[in-house]
XYZ file of C-alpha atoms in Angstrom:
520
model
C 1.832 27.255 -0.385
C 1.741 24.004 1.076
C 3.977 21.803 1.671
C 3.432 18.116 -0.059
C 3.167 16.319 3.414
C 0.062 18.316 4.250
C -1.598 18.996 0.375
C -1.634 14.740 0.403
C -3.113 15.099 3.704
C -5.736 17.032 3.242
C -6.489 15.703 -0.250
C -7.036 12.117 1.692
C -9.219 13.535 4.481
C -11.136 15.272 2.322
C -11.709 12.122 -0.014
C -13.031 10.376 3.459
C -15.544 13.075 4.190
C -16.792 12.818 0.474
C -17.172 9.163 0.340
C -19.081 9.137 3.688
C -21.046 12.023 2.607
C -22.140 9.381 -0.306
C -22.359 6.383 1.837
C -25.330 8.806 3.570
C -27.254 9.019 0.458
C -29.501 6.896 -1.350
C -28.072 7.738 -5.264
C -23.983 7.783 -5.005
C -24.279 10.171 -8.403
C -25.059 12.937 -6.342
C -22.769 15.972 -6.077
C -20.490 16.165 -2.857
C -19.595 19.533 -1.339
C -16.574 19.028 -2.998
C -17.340 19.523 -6.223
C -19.367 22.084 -7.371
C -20.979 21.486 -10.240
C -22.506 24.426 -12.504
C -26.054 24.983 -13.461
C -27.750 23.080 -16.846
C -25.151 23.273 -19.808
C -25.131 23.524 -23.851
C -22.711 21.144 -24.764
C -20.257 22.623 -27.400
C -17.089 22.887 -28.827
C -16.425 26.419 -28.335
C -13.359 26.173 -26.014
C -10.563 25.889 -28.703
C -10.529 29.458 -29.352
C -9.886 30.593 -25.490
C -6.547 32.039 -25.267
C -4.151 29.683 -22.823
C -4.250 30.562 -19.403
C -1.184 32.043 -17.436
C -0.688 29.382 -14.543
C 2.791 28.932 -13.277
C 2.428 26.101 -10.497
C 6.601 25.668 -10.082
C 7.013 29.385 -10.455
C 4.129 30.882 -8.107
C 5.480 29.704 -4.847
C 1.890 31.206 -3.687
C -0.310 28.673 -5.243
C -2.901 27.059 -3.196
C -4.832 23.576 -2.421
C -7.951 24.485 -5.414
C -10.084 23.581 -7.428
C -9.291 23.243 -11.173
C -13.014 25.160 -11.344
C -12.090 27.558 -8.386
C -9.162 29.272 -10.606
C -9.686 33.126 -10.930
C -8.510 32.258 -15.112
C -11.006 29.328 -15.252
C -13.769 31.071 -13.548
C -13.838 34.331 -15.963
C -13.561 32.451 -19.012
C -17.018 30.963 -18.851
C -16.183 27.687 -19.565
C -18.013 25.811 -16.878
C -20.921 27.406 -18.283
C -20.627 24.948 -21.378
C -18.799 22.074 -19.817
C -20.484 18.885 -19.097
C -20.705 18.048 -15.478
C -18.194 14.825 -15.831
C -15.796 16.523 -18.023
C -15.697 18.787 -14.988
C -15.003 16.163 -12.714
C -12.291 15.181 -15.474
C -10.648 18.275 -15.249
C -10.356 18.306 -11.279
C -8.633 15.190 -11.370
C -6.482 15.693 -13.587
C -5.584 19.369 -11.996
C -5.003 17.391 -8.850
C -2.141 15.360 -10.529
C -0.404 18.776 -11.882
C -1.041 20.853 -8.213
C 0.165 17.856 -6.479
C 3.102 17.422 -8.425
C 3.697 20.860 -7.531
C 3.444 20.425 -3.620
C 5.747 17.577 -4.246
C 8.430 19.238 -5.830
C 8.709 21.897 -3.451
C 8.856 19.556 -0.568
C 11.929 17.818 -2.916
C 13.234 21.381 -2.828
C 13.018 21.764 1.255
C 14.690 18.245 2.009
C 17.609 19.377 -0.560
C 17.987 23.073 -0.063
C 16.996 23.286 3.982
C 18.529 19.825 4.933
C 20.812 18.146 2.529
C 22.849 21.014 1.913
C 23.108 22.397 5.490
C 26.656 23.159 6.010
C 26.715 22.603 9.620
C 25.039 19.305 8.745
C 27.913 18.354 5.620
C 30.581 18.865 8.414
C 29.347 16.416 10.633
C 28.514 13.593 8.503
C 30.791 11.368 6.625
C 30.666 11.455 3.036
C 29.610 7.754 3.044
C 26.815 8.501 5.801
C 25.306 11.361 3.508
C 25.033 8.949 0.671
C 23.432 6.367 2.678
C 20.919 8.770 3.828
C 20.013 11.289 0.894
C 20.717 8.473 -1.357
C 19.981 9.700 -5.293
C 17.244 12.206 -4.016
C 18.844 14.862 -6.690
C 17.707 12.556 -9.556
C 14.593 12.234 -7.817
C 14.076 15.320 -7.832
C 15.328 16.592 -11.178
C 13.000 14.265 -12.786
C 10.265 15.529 -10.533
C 11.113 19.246 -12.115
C 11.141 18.298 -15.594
C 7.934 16.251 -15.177
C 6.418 19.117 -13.434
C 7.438 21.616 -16.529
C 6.117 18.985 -19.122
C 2.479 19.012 -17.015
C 2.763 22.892 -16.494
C 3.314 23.117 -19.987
C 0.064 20.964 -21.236
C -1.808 22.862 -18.926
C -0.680 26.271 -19.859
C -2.007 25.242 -23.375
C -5.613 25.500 -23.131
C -7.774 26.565 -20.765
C -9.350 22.992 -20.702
C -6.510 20.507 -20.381
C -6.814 18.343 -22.885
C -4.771 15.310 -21.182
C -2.271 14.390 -18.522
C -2.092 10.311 -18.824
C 0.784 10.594 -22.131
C 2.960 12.707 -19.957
C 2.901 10.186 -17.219
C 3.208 7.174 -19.597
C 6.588 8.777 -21.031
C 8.085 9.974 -17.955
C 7.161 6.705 -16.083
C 8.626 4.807 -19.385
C 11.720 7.072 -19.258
C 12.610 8.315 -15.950
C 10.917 7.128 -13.622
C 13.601 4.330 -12.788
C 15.538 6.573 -9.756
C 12.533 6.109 -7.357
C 13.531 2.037 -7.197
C 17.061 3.476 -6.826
C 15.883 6.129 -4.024
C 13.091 3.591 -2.095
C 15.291 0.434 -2.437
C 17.795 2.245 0.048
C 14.831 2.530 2.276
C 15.620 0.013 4.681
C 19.455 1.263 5.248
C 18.621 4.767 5.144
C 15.937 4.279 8.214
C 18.767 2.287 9.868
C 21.617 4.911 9.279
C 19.110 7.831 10.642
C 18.499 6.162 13.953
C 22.197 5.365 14.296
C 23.191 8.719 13.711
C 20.718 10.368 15.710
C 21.780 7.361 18.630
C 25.728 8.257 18.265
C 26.014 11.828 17.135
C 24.186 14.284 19.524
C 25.635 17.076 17.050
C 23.694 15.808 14.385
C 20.379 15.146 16.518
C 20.797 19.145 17.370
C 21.284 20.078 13.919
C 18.131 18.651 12.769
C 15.888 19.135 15.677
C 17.291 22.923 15.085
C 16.249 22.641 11.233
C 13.129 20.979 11.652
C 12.218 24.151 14.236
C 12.237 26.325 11.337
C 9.076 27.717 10.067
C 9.903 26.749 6.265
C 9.591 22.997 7.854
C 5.455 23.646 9.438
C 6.214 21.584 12.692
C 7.078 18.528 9.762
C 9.563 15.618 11.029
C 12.891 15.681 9.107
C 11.581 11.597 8.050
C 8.349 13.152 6.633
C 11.042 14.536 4.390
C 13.036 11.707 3.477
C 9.608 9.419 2.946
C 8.378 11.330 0.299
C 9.467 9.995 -2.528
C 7.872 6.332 -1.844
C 4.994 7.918 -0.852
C 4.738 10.285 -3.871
C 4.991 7.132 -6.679
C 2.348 5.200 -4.842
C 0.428 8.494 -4.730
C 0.776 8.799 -8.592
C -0.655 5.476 -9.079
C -3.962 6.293 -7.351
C -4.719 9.491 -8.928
C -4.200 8.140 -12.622
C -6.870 5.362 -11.534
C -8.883 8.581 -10.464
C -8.407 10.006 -13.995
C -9.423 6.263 -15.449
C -12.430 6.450 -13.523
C -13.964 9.506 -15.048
C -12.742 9.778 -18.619
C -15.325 8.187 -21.149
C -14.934 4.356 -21.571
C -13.068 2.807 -24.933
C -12.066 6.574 -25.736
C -7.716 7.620 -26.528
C -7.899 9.221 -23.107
C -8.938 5.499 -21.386
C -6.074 3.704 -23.210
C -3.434 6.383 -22.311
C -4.730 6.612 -18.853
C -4.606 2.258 -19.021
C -0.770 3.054 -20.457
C 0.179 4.994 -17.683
C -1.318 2.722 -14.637
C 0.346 -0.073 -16.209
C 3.679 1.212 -16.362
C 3.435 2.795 -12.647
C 2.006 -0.079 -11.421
C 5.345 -1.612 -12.760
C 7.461 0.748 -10.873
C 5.167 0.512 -7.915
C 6.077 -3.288 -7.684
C 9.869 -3.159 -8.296
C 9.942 -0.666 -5.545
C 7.856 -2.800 -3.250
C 9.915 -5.437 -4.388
C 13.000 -3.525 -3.584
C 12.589 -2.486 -0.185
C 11.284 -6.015 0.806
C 14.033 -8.003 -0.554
C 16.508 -5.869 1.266
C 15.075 -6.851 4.737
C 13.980 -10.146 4.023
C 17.650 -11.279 3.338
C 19.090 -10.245 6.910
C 15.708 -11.414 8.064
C 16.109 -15.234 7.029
C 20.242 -14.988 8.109
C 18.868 -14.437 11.626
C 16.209 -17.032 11.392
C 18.648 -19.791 10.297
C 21.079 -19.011 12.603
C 18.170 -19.314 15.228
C 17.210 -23.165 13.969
C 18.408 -26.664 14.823
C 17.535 -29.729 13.582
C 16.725 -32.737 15.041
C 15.149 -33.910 12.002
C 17.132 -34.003 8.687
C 18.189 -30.457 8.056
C 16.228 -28.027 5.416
C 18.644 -25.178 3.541
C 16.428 -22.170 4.949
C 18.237 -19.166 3.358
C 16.806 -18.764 -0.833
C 16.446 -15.653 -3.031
C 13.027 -17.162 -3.240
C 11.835 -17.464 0.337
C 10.703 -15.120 2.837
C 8.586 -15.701 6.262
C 5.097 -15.265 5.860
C 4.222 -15.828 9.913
C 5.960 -17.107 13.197
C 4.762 -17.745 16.651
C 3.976 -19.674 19.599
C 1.122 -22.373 19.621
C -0.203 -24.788 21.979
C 0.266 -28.437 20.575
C -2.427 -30.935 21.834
C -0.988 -34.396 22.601
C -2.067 -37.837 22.744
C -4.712 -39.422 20.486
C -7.474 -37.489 19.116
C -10.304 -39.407 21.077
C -8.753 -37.481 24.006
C -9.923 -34.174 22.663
C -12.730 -34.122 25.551
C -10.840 -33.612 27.796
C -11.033 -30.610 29.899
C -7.586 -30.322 31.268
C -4.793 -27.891 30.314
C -2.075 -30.208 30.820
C -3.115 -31.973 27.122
C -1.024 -28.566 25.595
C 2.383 -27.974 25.663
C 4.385 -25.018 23.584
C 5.252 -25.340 19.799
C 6.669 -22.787 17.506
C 6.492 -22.486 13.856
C 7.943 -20.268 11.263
C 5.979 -20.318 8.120
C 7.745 -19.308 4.758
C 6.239 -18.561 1.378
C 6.798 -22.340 0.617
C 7.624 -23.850 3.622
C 6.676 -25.015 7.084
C 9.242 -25.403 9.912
C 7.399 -26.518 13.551
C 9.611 -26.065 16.331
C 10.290 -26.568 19.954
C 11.712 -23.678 21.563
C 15.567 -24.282 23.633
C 17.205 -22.491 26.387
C 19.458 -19.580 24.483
C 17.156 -18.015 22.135
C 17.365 -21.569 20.142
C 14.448 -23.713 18.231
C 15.130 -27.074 17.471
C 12.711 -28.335 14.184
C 11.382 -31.670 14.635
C 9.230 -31.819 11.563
C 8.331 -29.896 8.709
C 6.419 -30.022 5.296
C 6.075 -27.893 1.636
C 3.122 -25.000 2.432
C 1.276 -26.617 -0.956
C 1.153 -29.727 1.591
C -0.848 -28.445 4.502
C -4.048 -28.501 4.857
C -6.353 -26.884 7.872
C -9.487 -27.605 9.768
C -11.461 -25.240 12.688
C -13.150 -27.189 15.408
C -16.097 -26.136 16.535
C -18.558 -26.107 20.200
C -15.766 -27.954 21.232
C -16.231 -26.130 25.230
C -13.990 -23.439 26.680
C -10.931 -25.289 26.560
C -10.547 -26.163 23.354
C -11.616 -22.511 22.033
C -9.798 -21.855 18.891
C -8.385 -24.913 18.170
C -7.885 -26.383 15.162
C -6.336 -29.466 13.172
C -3.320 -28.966 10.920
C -2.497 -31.700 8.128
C 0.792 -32.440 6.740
C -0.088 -34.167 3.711
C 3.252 -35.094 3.220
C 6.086 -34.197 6.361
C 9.620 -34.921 6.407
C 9.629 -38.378 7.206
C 7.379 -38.519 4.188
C 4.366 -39.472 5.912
C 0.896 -37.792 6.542
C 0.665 -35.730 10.304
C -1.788 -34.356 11.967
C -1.358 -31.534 14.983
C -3.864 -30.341 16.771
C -3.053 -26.521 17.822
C -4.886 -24.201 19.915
C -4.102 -20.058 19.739
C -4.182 -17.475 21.710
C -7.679 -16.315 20.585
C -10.350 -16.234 17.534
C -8.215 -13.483 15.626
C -4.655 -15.472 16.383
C -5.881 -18.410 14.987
C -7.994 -17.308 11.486
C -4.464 -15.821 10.777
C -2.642 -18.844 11.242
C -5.517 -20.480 9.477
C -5.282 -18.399 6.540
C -1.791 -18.292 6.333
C -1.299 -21.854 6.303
C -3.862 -22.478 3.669
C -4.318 -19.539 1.732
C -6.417 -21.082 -1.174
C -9.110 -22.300 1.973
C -12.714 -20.129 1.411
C -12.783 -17.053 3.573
C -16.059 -15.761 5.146
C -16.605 -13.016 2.744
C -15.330 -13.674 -1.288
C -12.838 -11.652 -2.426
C -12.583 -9.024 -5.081
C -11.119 -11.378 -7.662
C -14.103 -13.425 -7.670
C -16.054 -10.404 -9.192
C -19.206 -10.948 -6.564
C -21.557 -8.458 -6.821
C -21.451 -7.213 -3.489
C -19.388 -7.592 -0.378
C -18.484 -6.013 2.941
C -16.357 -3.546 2.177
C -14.604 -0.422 4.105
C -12.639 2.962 3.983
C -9.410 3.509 6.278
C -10.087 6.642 7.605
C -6.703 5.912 10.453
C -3.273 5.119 8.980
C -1.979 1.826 9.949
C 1.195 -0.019 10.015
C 2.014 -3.342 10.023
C 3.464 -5.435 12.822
C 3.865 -8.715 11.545
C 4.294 -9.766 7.930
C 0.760 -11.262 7.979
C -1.074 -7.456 8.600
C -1.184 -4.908 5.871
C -0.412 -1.210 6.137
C -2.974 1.321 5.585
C -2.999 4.966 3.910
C -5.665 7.457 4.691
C -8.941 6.632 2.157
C -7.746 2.767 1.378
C -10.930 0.971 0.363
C -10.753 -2.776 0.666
C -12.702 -5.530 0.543
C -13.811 -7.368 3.815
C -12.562 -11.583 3.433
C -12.974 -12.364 6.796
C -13.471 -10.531 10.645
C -13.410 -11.664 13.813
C -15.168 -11.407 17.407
C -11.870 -9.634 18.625
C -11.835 -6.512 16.276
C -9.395 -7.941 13.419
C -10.335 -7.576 9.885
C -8.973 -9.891 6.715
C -8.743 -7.262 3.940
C -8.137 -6.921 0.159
C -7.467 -3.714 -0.963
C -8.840 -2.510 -3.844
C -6.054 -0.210 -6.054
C -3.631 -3.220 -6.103
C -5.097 -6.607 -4.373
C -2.517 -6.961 -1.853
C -4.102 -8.729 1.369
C -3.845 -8.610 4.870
C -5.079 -8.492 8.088
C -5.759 -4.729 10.524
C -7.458 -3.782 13.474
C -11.088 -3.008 12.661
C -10.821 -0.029 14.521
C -8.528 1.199 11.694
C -11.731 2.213 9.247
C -15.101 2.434 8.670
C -17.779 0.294 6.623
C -19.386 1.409 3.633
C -23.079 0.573 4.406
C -24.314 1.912 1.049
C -24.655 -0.890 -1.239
C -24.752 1.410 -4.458
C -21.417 2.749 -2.803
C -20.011 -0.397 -2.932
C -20.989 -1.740 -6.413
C -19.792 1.227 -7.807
C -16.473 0.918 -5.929
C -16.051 -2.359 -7.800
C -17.461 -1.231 -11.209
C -14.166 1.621 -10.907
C -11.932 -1.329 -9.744
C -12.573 -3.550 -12.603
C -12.329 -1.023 -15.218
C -8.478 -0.080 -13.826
C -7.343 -3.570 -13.898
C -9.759 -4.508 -17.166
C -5.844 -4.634 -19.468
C -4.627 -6.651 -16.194
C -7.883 -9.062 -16.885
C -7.848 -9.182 -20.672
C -3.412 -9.889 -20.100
C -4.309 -12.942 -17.759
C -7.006 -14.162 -19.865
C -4.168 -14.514 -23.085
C -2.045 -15.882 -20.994
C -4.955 -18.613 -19.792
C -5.370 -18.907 -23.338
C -2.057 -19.597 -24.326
C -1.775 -22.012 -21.383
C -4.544 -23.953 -22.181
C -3.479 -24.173 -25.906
């Protein structure tokens, strides 16, 4: 069987191939490869009486990456003679959740089993080390077990599964709390690994030695301890692939809405948990790194993280002197841009910046000049409405190129109109693309990528960047264009949107309340 590293894999490549299959065709309704779809059908009822299939997912360790419609039970019952093409496509995705769930757990079982209980690996590591790096990954995966039995179950109870979205809701609801525990530890446990494999060659043999055998398929002992983060994100997406394709307003919509609520929940606090971890020892640096020749801003807050740093080039003088062509007009500035702040440095000998102004981030403001001649390419003017002398002030900064400074643009003034409108806006059409190469971020202003992301094209440049807002969960960011591919179909696209607003719809009708309330 395989192992859940490569089922995710090739369920996301083969998600690519469909969608640009559809891009290629005029009517995005029409069947991909993927799913076969069987001849005209009688609709009826008649598939209550079937007797319940014998499918053991946990138990067979045998089963394979199918189809819901390709199983040898499925296929001799003569079912997908009556069923309705969409409830087929129903079916699939819900099967997907159970067989992936499967994959999953027995990739849970490796890392424990193969790795974690190694006894030539317990003797070398401290207790305290193993903690640190295995963290609760038994809870993980007990709860992965008895979620798998409660799916296994539902499915083992009629030949057509009736629904998978309840089980979710409860075990999200009730158990799914240890993946916060397991990915908040995310950012020490990729520490501790590198130290270890730096300072103990005995452990770097051990695993290289484990990772060698064949139960492993050539898979990095990280692949391993990654999972889990990557499983509950995972989750998310194929429950908005089951809200897609069950029929609108029906009990199966509003336990699918249930369930992508409360994952979407545990998505965020485990988001939340991994950033807040580095973000901390990430401002400690950054203050230590700061002096001020102006009056001096507390830096360090629960409630402040950077957003962006880097070098500029600051033009001086009076604006009138913006003609002219010389390079001497710039000199070096640095800034470190926080959630709600703006700190514009000089940078000193010994790794030093000394801050000789700063402002709120609700206070800036930002301006792009343009045909202003080769020297004064990508410049623009940034507005302190209100800086810490109190005063208005007005730089005028020049980046390295176009890309360089749209970023600092936008991340200065994230309210200012992109080139593109965004997802939010609910425009009927807009540039839009599929990752079809995993990307991740370098700098907190880019956005990692999975394998079959679809996001919504803000802005681009001339130098191959692309602004972004990804679909599933609106997060933003910029990534190399070469990352993905555009979705030329426009049909494609509309009906990308169309699924998008129907996941979020109770997110919609929530904020609209709340507006409500507000107003009120």
């Amino acid at each position: 069987g395989l192992l859940y590293q490569e089922y995710r894999d090739k369920s996301t490549r083969q998600e690519i191939e469909t969608r640009r299959l559809q891009d290629s065709q005029t009517d995005p309704e029409e069947t991909s490869p993927s799913e076969e779809t069987p001849s005209e059908a009688e609709p009826t009822s008649a598939t209550e009486n079937k007797a319940p299939p014998q499918i053991s997912l946990l138990r067979n360790s045998n089963s394979r990456f199918n189809l819901w419609q390709d199983l040898p039970e499925i296929r001799s019952s003569g079912v997908l003679s009556i069923l309705q093409p969409d409830e087929i496509k129903l079916q699939e995705a819900m099967f997907e959740l159970v067989t992936s769930e499967a994959s999953y757990y027995k990739s849970l079982n490796l890392l424990v089993c193969h790795f974690m209980e190694n006894e030539r690996l317990k003797k070398i590591l401290h207790q305290s080390e193993a903690h640190i790096l295995f963290s609760n990954v038994l809870d993980v995966m007990a709860v992965s077990e008895r979620f798998l039995l409660d799916l296994e179950q539902r499915v083992e109870e009629n030949i057509v599964i009736s629904d998978v979205c309840d089980i979710v809701y409860q075990h999200t609801v009730n158990h799914f709390s240890v993946y916060i525990t397991y990915v908040s530890n995310q950012t020490y446990q990729e520490r501790a690994y590198k130290q270890l494999l730096q300072d103990k060659p005995a452990f770097r043999e051990v695993i290289s030695q484990l990772e060698l055998d064949p139960k492993c398929k050539g898979l990095s002992f990280s692949s391993f301890l990654i999972l889990p983060f990557q499983r509950i994100t995972r989750l998310k997406l194929l429950v908005q692939n089951i809200l897609k394709k069950v029929e609108e307003k029906s009990d199966r919509e509003t336990t699918a809405l249930d369930a992508h609520k409360e994952l979407e929940t545990v998505v965020k606090a485990c988001n939340e948990g991994v950033r807040k971890m580095s973000r901390t020892e990430q401002m400690i640096s950054i203050q230590k790194k700061l002096e001020f020749k102006i009056k001096s801003v507390p830096i360090i807050s629960h409630s402040r993280w950077l957003l962006k740093q880097g070098e500029l080039q600051q033009m001086n003088g009076p604006k009138t002197s913006r003609t002219l062509r010389t390079k001497k007009l710039f000199r070096e500035i640095y800034l470190f841009l926080f959630n709600d702040l703006l700190v514009i440095c000089r940078q000193i000998p010994g790794d030093k910046y000394q801050v000789f102004d700063s402002a709120p981030r609700g206070l800036l403001r930002v301006e792009e000049l343009e045909d202003q001649g080769q020297s004064l390419a990508n410049v623009f003017i940034l507005r302190l409405l209100e800086n810490a002398d109190d005063r208005e002030a007005s730089y005028m900064l020049k980046a390295s190129s176009q890309s360089e400074m749209k970023r600092w643009m936008i991340s200065l003034a994230p309210n200012r109109r992109t080139k593109f409108v965004s997802f939010t806006s609910r425009l009927v059409d807009c540039p839009q693309i599929q990752c079809v190469h995993p990307y991740l971020a370098q700098e907190p202003d880019e956005l990692s990528l999975e394998l079959a992301d679809v996001l919504n094209i803000l802005d681009k440049t001339d130098d191959g960047w692309i602004f972004g807002e990804r679909l599933h969960d609106q997060e933003r960011g910029w990534f190399p264009s070469s990352m993905g591919e555009e979705i030329l179909n426009p049909k494609i696209r509309a009906q990308n949107l169309k699924e998008c607003f129907r996941v979020h719809k109770s997110d919609d009708s929530q904020r609209r309340k709340l507006g409500s309330r507000n107003r009120q």
